[in-house]
Coordinates of C-alpha atoms and ligand atoms in Angstrom, one line a residue:
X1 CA 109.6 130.1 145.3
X2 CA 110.6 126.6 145.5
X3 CA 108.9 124.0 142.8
X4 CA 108.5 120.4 142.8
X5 CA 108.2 119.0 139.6
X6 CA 105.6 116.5 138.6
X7 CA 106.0 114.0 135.3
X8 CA 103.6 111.5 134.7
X9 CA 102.8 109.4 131.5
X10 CA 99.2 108.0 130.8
X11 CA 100.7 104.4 130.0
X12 CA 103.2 104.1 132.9
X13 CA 101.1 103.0 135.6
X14 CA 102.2 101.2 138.6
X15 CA 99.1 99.5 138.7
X16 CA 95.2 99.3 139.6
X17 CA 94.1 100.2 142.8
X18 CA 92.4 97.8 145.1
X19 CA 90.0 99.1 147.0
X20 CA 91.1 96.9 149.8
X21 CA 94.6 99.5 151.1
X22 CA 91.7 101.5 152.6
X23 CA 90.7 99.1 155.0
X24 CA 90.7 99.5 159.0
X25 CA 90.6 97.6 162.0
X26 CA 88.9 96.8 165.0
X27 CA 90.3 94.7 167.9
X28 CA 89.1 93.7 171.3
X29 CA 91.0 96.9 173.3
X30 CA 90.5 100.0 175.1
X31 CA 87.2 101.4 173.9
X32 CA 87.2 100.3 170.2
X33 CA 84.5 98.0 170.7
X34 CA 82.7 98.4 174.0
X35 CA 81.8 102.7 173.5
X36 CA 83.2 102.9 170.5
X37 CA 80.8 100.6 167.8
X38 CA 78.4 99.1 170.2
X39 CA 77.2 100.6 173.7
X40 CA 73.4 99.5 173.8
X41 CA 72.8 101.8 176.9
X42 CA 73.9 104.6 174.6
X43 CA 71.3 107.4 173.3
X44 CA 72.9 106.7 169.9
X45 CA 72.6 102.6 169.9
X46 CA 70.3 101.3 167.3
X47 CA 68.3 98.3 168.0
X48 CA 71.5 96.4 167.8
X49 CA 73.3 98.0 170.3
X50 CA 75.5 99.5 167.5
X51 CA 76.4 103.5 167.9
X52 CA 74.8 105.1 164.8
X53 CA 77.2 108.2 165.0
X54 CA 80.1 105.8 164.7
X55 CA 78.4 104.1 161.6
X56 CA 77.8 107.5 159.6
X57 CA 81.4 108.6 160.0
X58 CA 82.3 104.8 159.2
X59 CA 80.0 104.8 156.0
X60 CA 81.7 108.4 155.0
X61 CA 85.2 107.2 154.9
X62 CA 83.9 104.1 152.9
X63 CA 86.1 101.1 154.5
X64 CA 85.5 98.4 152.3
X65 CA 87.3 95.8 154.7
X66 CA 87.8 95.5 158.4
X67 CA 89.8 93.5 160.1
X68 CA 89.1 91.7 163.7
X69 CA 88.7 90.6 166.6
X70 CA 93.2 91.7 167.0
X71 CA 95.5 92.6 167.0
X72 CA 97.3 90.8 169.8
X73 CA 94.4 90.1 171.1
X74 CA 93.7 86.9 168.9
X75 CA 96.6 85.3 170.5
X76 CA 94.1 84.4 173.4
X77 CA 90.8 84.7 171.8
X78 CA 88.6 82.0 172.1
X79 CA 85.9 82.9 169.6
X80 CA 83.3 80.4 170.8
X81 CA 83.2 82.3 173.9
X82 CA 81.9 85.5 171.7
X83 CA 78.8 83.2 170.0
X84 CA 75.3 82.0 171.4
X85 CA 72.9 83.8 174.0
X86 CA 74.5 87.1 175.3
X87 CA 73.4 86.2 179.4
X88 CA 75.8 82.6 179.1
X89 CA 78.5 83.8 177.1
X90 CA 81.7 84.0 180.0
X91 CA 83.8 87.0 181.2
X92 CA 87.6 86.1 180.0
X93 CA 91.0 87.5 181.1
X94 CA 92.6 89.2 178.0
X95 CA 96.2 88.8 178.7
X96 CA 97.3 90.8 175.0
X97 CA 96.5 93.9 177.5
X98 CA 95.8 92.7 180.6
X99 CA 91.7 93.5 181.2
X100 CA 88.5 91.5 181.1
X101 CA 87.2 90.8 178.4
X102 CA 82.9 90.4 178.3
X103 CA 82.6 88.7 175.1
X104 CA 78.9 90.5 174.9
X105 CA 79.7 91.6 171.5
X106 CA 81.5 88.8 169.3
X107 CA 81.9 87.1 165.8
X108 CA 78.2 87.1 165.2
X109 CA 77.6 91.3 166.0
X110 CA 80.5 91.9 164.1
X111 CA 79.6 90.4 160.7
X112 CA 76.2 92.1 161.4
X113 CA 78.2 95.5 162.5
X114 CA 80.3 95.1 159.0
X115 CA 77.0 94.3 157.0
X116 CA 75.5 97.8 158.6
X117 CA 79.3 100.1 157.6
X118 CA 79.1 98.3 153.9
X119 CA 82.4 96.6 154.8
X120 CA 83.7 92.8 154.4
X121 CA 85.8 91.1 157.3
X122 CA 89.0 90.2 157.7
X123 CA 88.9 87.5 160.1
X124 CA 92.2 86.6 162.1
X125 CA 93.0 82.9 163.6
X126 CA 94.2 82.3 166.9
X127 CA 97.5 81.0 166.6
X128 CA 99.4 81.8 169.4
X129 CA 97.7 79.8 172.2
X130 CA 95.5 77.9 170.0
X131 CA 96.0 75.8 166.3
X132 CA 94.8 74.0 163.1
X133 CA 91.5 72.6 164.9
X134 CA 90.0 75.7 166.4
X135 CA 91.2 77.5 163.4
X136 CA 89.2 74.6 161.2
X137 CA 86.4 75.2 163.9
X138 CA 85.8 79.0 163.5
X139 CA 85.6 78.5 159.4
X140 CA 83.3 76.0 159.9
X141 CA 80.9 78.1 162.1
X142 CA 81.2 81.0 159.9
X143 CA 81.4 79.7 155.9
X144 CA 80.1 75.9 156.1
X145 CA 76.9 76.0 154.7
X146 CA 75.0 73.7 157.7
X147 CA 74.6 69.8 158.3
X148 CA 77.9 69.7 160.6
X149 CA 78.7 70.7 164.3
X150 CA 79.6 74.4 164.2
X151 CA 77.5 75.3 160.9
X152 CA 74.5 73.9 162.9
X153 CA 75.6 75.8 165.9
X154 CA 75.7 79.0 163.9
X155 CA 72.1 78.4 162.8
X156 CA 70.8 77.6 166.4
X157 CA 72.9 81.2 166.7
X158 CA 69.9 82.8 164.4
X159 CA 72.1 82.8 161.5
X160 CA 70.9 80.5 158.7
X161 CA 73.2 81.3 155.9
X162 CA 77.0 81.0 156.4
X163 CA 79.0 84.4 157.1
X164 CA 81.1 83.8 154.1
X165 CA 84.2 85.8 154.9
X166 CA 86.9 85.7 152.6
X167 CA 89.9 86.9 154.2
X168 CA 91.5 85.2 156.8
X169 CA 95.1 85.9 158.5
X170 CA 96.8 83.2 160.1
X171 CA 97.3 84.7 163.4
X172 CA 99.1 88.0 164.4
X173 CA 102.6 89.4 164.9
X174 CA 103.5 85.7 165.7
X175 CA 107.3 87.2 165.2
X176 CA 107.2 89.4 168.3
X177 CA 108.2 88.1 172.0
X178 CA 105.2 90.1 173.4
X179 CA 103.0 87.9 171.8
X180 CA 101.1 85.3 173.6
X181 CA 102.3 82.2 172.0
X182 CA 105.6 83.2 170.1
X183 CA 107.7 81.4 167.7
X184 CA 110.3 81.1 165.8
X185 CA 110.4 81.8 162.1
X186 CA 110.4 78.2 162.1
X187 CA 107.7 77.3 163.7
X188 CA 105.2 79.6 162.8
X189 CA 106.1 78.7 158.9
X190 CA 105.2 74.7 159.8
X191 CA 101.7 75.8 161.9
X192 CA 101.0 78.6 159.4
X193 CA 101.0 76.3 156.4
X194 CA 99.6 73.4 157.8
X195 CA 96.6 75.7 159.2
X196 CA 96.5 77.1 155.8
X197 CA 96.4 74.1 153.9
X198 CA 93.2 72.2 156.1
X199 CA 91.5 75.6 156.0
X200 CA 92.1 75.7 152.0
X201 CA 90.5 72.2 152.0
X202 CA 88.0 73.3 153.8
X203 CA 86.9 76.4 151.9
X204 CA 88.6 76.8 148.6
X205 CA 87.4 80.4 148.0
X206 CA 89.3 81.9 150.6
X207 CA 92.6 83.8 150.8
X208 CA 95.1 83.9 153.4
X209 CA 97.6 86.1 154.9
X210 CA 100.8 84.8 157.0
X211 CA 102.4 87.0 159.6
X212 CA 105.4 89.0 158.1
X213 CA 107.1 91.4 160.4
X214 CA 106.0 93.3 162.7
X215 CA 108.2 96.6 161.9
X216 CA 110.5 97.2 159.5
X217 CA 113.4 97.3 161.9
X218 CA 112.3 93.8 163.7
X219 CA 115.7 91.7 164.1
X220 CA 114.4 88.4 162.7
X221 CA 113.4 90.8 159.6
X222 CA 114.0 89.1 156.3
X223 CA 114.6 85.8 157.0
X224 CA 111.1 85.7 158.8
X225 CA 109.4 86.6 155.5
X226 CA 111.8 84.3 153.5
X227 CA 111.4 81.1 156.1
X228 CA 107.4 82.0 156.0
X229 CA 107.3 82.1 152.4
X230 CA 110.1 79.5 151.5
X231 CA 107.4 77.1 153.5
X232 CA 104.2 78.0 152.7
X233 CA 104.6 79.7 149.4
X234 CA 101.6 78.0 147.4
X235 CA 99.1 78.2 150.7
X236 CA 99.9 81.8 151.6
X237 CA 98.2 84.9 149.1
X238 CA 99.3 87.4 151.2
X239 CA 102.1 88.3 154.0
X240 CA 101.5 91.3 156.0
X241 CA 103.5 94.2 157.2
X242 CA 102.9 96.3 160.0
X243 CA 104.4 99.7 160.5
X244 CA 103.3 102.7 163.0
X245 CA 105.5 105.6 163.7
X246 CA 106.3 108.3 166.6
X247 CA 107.6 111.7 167.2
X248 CA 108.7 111.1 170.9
X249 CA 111.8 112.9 170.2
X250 CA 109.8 116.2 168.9
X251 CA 111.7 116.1 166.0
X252 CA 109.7 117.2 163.3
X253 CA 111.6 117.0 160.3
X254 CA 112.3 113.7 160.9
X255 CA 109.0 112.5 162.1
X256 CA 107.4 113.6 159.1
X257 CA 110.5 111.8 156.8
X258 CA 109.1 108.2 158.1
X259 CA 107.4 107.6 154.5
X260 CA 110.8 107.0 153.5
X261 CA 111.1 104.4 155.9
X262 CA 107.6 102.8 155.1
X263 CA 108.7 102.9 151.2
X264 CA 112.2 101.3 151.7
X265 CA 109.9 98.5 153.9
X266 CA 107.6 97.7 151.6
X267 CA 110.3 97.6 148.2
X268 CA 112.1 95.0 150.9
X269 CA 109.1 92.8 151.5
X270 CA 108.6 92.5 147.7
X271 CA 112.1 91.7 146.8
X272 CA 112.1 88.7 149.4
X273 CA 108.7 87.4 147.9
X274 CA 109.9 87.9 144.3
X275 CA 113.6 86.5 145.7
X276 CA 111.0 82.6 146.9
X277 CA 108.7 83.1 143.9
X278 CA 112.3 83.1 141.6
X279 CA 113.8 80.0 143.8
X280 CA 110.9 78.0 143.5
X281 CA 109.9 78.9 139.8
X282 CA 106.7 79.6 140.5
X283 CA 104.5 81.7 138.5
X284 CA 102.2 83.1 141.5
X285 CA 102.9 86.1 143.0
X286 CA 102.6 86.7 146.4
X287 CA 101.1 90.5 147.8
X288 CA 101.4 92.9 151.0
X289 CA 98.6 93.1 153.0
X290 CA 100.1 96.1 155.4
X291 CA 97.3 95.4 157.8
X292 CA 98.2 97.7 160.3
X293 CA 99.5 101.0 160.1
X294 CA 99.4 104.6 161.8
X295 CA 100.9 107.2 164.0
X296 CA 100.8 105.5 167.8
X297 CA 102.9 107.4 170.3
X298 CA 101.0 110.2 172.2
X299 CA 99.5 107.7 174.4
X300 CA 102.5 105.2 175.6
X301 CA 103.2 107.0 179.0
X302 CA 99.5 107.0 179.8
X303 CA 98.7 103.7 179.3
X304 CA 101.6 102.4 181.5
X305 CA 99.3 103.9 184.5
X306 CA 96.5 102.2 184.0
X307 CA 94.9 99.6 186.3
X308 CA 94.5 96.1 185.1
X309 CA 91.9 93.5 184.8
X310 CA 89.1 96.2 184.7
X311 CA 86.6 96.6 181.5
X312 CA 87.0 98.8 178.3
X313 CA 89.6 101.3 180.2
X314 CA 90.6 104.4 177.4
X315 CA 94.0 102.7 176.4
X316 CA 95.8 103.6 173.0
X317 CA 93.9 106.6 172.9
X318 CA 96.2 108.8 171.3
X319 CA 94.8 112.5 170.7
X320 CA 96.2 112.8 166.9
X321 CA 97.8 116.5 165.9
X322 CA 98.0 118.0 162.8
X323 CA 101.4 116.6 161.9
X324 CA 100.2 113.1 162.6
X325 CA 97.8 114.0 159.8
X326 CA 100.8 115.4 157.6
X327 CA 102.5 111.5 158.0
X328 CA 99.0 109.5 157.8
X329 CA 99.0 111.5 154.1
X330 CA 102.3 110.9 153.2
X331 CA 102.0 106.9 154.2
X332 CA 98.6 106.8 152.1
X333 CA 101.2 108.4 149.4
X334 CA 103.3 105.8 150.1
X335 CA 101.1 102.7 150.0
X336 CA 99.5 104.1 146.6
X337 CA 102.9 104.2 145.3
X338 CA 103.2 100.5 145.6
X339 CA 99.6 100.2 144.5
X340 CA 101.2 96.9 142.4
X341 CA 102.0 95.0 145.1
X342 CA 100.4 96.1 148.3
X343 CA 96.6 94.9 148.1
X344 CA 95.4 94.9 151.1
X345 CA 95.8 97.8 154.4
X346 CA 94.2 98.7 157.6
X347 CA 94.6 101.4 159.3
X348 CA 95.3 100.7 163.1
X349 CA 92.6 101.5 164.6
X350 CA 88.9 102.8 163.2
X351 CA 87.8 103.9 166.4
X352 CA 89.1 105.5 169.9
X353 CA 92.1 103.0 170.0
X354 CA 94.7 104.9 167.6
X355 CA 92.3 106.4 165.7
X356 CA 90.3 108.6 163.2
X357 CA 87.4 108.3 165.2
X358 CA 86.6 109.4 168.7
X359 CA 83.3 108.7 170.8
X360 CA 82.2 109.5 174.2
X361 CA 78.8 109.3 175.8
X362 CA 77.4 112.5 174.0
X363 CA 78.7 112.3 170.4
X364 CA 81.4 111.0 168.0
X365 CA 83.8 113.5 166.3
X366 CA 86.4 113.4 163.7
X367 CA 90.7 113.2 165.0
X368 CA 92.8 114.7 162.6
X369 CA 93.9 111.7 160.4
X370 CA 90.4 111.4 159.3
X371 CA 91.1 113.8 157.0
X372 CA 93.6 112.7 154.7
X373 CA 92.3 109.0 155.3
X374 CA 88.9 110.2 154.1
X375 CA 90.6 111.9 150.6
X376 CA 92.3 108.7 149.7
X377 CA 89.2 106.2 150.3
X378 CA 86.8 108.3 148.9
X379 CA 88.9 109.6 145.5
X380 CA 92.1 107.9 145.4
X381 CA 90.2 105.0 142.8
X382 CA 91.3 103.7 139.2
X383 CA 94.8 104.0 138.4
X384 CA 98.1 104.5 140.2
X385 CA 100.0 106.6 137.7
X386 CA 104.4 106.1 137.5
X387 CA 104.4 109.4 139.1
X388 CA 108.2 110.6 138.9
X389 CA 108.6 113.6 141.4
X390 CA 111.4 115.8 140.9
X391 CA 111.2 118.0 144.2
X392 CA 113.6 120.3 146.7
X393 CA 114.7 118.6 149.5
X394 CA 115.9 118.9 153.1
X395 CA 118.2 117.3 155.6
X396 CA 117.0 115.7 158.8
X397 CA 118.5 113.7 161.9
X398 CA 117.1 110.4 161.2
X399 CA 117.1 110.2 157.0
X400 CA 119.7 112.6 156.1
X401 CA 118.7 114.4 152.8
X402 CA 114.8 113.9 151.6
X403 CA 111.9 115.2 149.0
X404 CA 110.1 118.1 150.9
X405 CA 107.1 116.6 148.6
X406 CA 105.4 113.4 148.8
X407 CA 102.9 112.7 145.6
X408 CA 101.5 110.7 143.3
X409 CA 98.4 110.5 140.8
X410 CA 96.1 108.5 140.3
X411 CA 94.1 108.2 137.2
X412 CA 90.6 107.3 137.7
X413 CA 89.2 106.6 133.9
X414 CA 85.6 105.5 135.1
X415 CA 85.0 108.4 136.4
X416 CA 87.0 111.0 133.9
X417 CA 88.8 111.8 136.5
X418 CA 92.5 112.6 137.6
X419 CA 93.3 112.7 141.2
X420 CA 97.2 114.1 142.5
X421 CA 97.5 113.7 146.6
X422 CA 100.4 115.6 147.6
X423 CA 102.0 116.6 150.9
X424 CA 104.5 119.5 151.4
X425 CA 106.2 119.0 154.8
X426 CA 109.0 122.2 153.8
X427 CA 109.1 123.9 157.7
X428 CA 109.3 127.4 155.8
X429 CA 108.0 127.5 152.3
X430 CA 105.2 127.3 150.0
X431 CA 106.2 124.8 146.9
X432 CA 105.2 125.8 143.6
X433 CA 103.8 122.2 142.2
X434 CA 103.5 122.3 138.1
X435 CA 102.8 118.7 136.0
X436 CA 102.2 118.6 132.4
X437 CA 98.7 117.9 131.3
X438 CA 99.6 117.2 127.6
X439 CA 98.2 114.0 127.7
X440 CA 95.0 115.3 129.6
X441 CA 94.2 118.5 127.5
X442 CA 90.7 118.4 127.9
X443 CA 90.7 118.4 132.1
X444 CA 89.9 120.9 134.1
X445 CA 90.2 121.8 137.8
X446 CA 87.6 120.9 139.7
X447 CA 88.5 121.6 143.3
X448 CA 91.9 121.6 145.4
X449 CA 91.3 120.7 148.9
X450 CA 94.3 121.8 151.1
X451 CA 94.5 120.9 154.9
X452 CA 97.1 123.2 156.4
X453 CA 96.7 124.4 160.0
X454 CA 99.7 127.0 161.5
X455 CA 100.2 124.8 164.6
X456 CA 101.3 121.7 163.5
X457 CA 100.8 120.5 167.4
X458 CA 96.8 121.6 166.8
X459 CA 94.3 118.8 167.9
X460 CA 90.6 118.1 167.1
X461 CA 88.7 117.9 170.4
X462 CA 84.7 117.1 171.1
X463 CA 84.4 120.4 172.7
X464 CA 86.4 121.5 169.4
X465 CA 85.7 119.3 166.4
X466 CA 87.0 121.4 163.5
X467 CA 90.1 123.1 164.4
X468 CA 91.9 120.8 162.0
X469 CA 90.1 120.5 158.9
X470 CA 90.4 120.8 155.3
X471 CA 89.4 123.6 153.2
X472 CA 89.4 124.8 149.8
X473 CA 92.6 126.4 148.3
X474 CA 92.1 129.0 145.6
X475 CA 94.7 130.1 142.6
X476 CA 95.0 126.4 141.1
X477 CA 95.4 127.0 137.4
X478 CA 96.2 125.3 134.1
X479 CA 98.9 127.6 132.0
X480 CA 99.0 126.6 128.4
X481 CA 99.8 122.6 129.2
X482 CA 100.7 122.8 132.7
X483 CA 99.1 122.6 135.9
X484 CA 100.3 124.9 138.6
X485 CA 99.3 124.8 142.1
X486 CA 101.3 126.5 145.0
X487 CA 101.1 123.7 148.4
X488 CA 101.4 125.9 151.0
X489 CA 103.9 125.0 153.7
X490 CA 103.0 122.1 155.7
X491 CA 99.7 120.9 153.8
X492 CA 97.8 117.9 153.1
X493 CA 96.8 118.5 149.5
X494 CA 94.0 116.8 146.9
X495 CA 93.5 117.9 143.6
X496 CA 91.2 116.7 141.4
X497 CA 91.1 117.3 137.7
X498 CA 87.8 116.3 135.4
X499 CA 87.6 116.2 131.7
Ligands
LIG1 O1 97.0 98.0 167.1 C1 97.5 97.8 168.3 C2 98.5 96.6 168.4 O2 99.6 96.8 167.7 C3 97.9 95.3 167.9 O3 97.2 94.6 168.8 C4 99.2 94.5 167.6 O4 99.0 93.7 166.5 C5 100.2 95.6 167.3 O5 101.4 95.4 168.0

């Protein structure tokens, strides 16, 4: 059998986790909001409006951080159009993705929604058709504490004490012509900072994230993030990635080989902020916020039919397989890997627009990247561990030769325990996975969760919730110093180890 070959060293880390890479993301689209968190004619809405089955499997994969309202949706959003009395609050045309936007659930339900799911907000600026005053407006309304125009406003509003919301991003994919409101590297940098800077003076406990590039194979990529940074280096705390991935050309082997391409992306971004921080001799350090990311594909073709200008039509609603859960592990691999550096993440989106979540008008059910999302949230905490992963490999079409195993460890010392993610994409063959435990001696196993399913096309459906799940794997064992584990053939694969 084929073995992969795990070394790790209790005081090589990479770094400490923040709990923040397991964020998601909500925008103004499809379903996400209207039917998907809020639908107050729904047997499932709370006294909100707010869909309690959404919640619970919100609250089970623990988000801590969520960001809204878009997405390319900000470009356009005017967020006083989303505050007051529901009955005068106008109908807008979204032209991001060409519907009509309500506006009967806005900036006020969703701090309320977050408060409910135990997350924070990320709160995102329009800066494509809009600028430094409205962006100086909307962090007035939600963190001045009262005695001015839009804190007062906020109060009239029913909410006495300020929102306080920590995490703002300076627009959205200002790099990319589809954008409403587009610039240059150029001038984005110049509005970016400047917005930055007043909002800074404004509220000095907040962070801020500047647009990096919206894929890794962008053509302004690189000298975007260099003019962005070179510009706004000691007003920006973050610059974001975003990265999703396809399989149009059913290609397997390749498909599941994007984590190379999300690792080479993110060693980039860091070598252009380290390549600023070293120009200008500056001793901060600037971090990823990779605030969107997922498998998007299955629903391209579909959405090109759909009619315009109506309400909450089922756009981006990609029905995820069990591969897309194999590359969802693998990028959560990935993005613990560079646990140093990236900080923040979302995954694009939480619910029915790309995502783990589906509703419809009789229940909510879990899409196969739930899974593997879930793992990570939920016991991927502490410690990323240097996790050196000597494994077979295999040739595909778009990366040439590659590891058939993705892994790493983390090393969670508050709870005594040490956690190994680990996904085996070999088309034929079980892995034999061994690591030395030397350092560990007194751990034991307590459980190896293994998602495998024999159809790697197989999709979770409401009438079929659980034909992709996870399930316990037997014959995990510790020889002498060693832990050996066999990942069966195409698996998603958590094991945990207690002292
Ligand atoms: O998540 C869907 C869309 O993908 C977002 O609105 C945009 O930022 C990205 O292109």
């Amino acid at each position: 059998m084929k073995k992969v070959q795990i070394v790790i060293d209790q005081d090589f880390k990479v770094g400490e986790i923040d709990q923040r890479i397991y964020g998601s993301f909500i925008e103004h689209l499809g379903r996400a909001v209207y039917e998907g968190i809020y639908q107050p004619e729904s047997p499932f809405a709370d006294e909100q409006g707010f869909r309690k089955d959404t919640l619970e499997l919100v609250k089970e994969l623990q988000v801590p951080i969520v960001r809204y309202p878009g997405g390319n949706f900000v470009s356009g959003f005017c967020w006083e159009d989303s505050v007051g009395p529901k009955e005068e609050r106008p109908s807008r045309v979204d032209l991001a993705w060409s519907v009509v936007e309500t506006n009967q659930f806005g900036l006020n339900e969703f701090c309320d929604w977050t408060k409910k799911a135990n997350s924070d907000v990320m709160m995102a600026v329009n800066l494509g058709t809009r600028g430094i005053a409205d962006a100086l407006n909307v962090l007035e309304y939600c963190n001045f504490k009262g005695g001015t125009k839009y804190s007062e406003l906020r109060k009239q509003h029913g909410y006495e004490e300020p929102h306080k919301i920590r995490t703002w991003c300076l627009g959205n994919e200002m790099d990319g012509p589809w954008q409403t409101g587009h610039k240059s590297a150029e001038e984005y940098a110049r509005l970016a900072t400047e917005t930055g800077k007043a909002m800074k003076a404004m509220d000095a406990d907040i962070e801020l994230v500047a647009c990096g590039s919206s894929h890794s194979h962008m053509p302004t990529f690189g000298d975007w993030e260099a003019t962005i940074l070179e510009e706004g280096y000691d007003v920006i705390d973050y610059i974001s990635m975003h990265q999703y991935y396809g399989n149009q050309e059913n290609d397997s082997k390749s498909f599941l080989a994007n984590s190379v391409d999300l690792d080479q992306f993110i060693t980039n971004v860091v070598a252009i902020c380290d390549y600023v921080k070293g120009k200008k001799h500056s001793d901060k350090t600037i971090n990823i916020s990779l605030d969107e990311w997922n498998v998007w594909y299955h629903s391209n073709e579909q959405d090109k039919l759909l009619e315009k200008w109506v309400q909450k039509p089922h756009q981006l609603e990609d029905i995820y397989n069990f591969e897309d859960a194999l590359l969802v592990g693998s990028m959560l691999i990935t993005i613990l890997r560079h646990a140093d550096r990236v900080k923040m993440a979302c995954m694009a989106q939480l619910v029915n627009v790309i995502a783990p979540i589906m509703t419809s008008d009789t229940g909510a059910w879990r899409q196969t990247i739930f899974y593997p999302y879930l793992h990570a949230a939920t016991m991927g905490k502490g410690t990323v561990l240097n996790t050196l992963v000597k494994s077979p490999t295999y040739t595909c079409e778009k990366f040439g030769e590659v590891p058939c195993v993705d892994c790493v460890v983390v090393d969670n010392d508050k709870e005594n325990e040490l956690v190994v993610f680990a996904v085996n994409k070999d088309m034929e063959e079980d892995i034999t996975f061994s690591m030395d435990l030397r350092q560990f001696a007194s751990y034991e196993i307590k459980e190896h969760i293994v998602m495998h399913h024999d159809d790697l096309k197989a999709v979770n459906t409401e009438a079929n919730p659980d034909e992709v799940k996870p399930a316990q794997g037997t014959g995990a064992a510790i020889d002498g110093t060693s832990l050996n584990v066999v990942l069966p053939s195409l698996s998603w694969n958590v094991i945990r180890l207690a002292k």
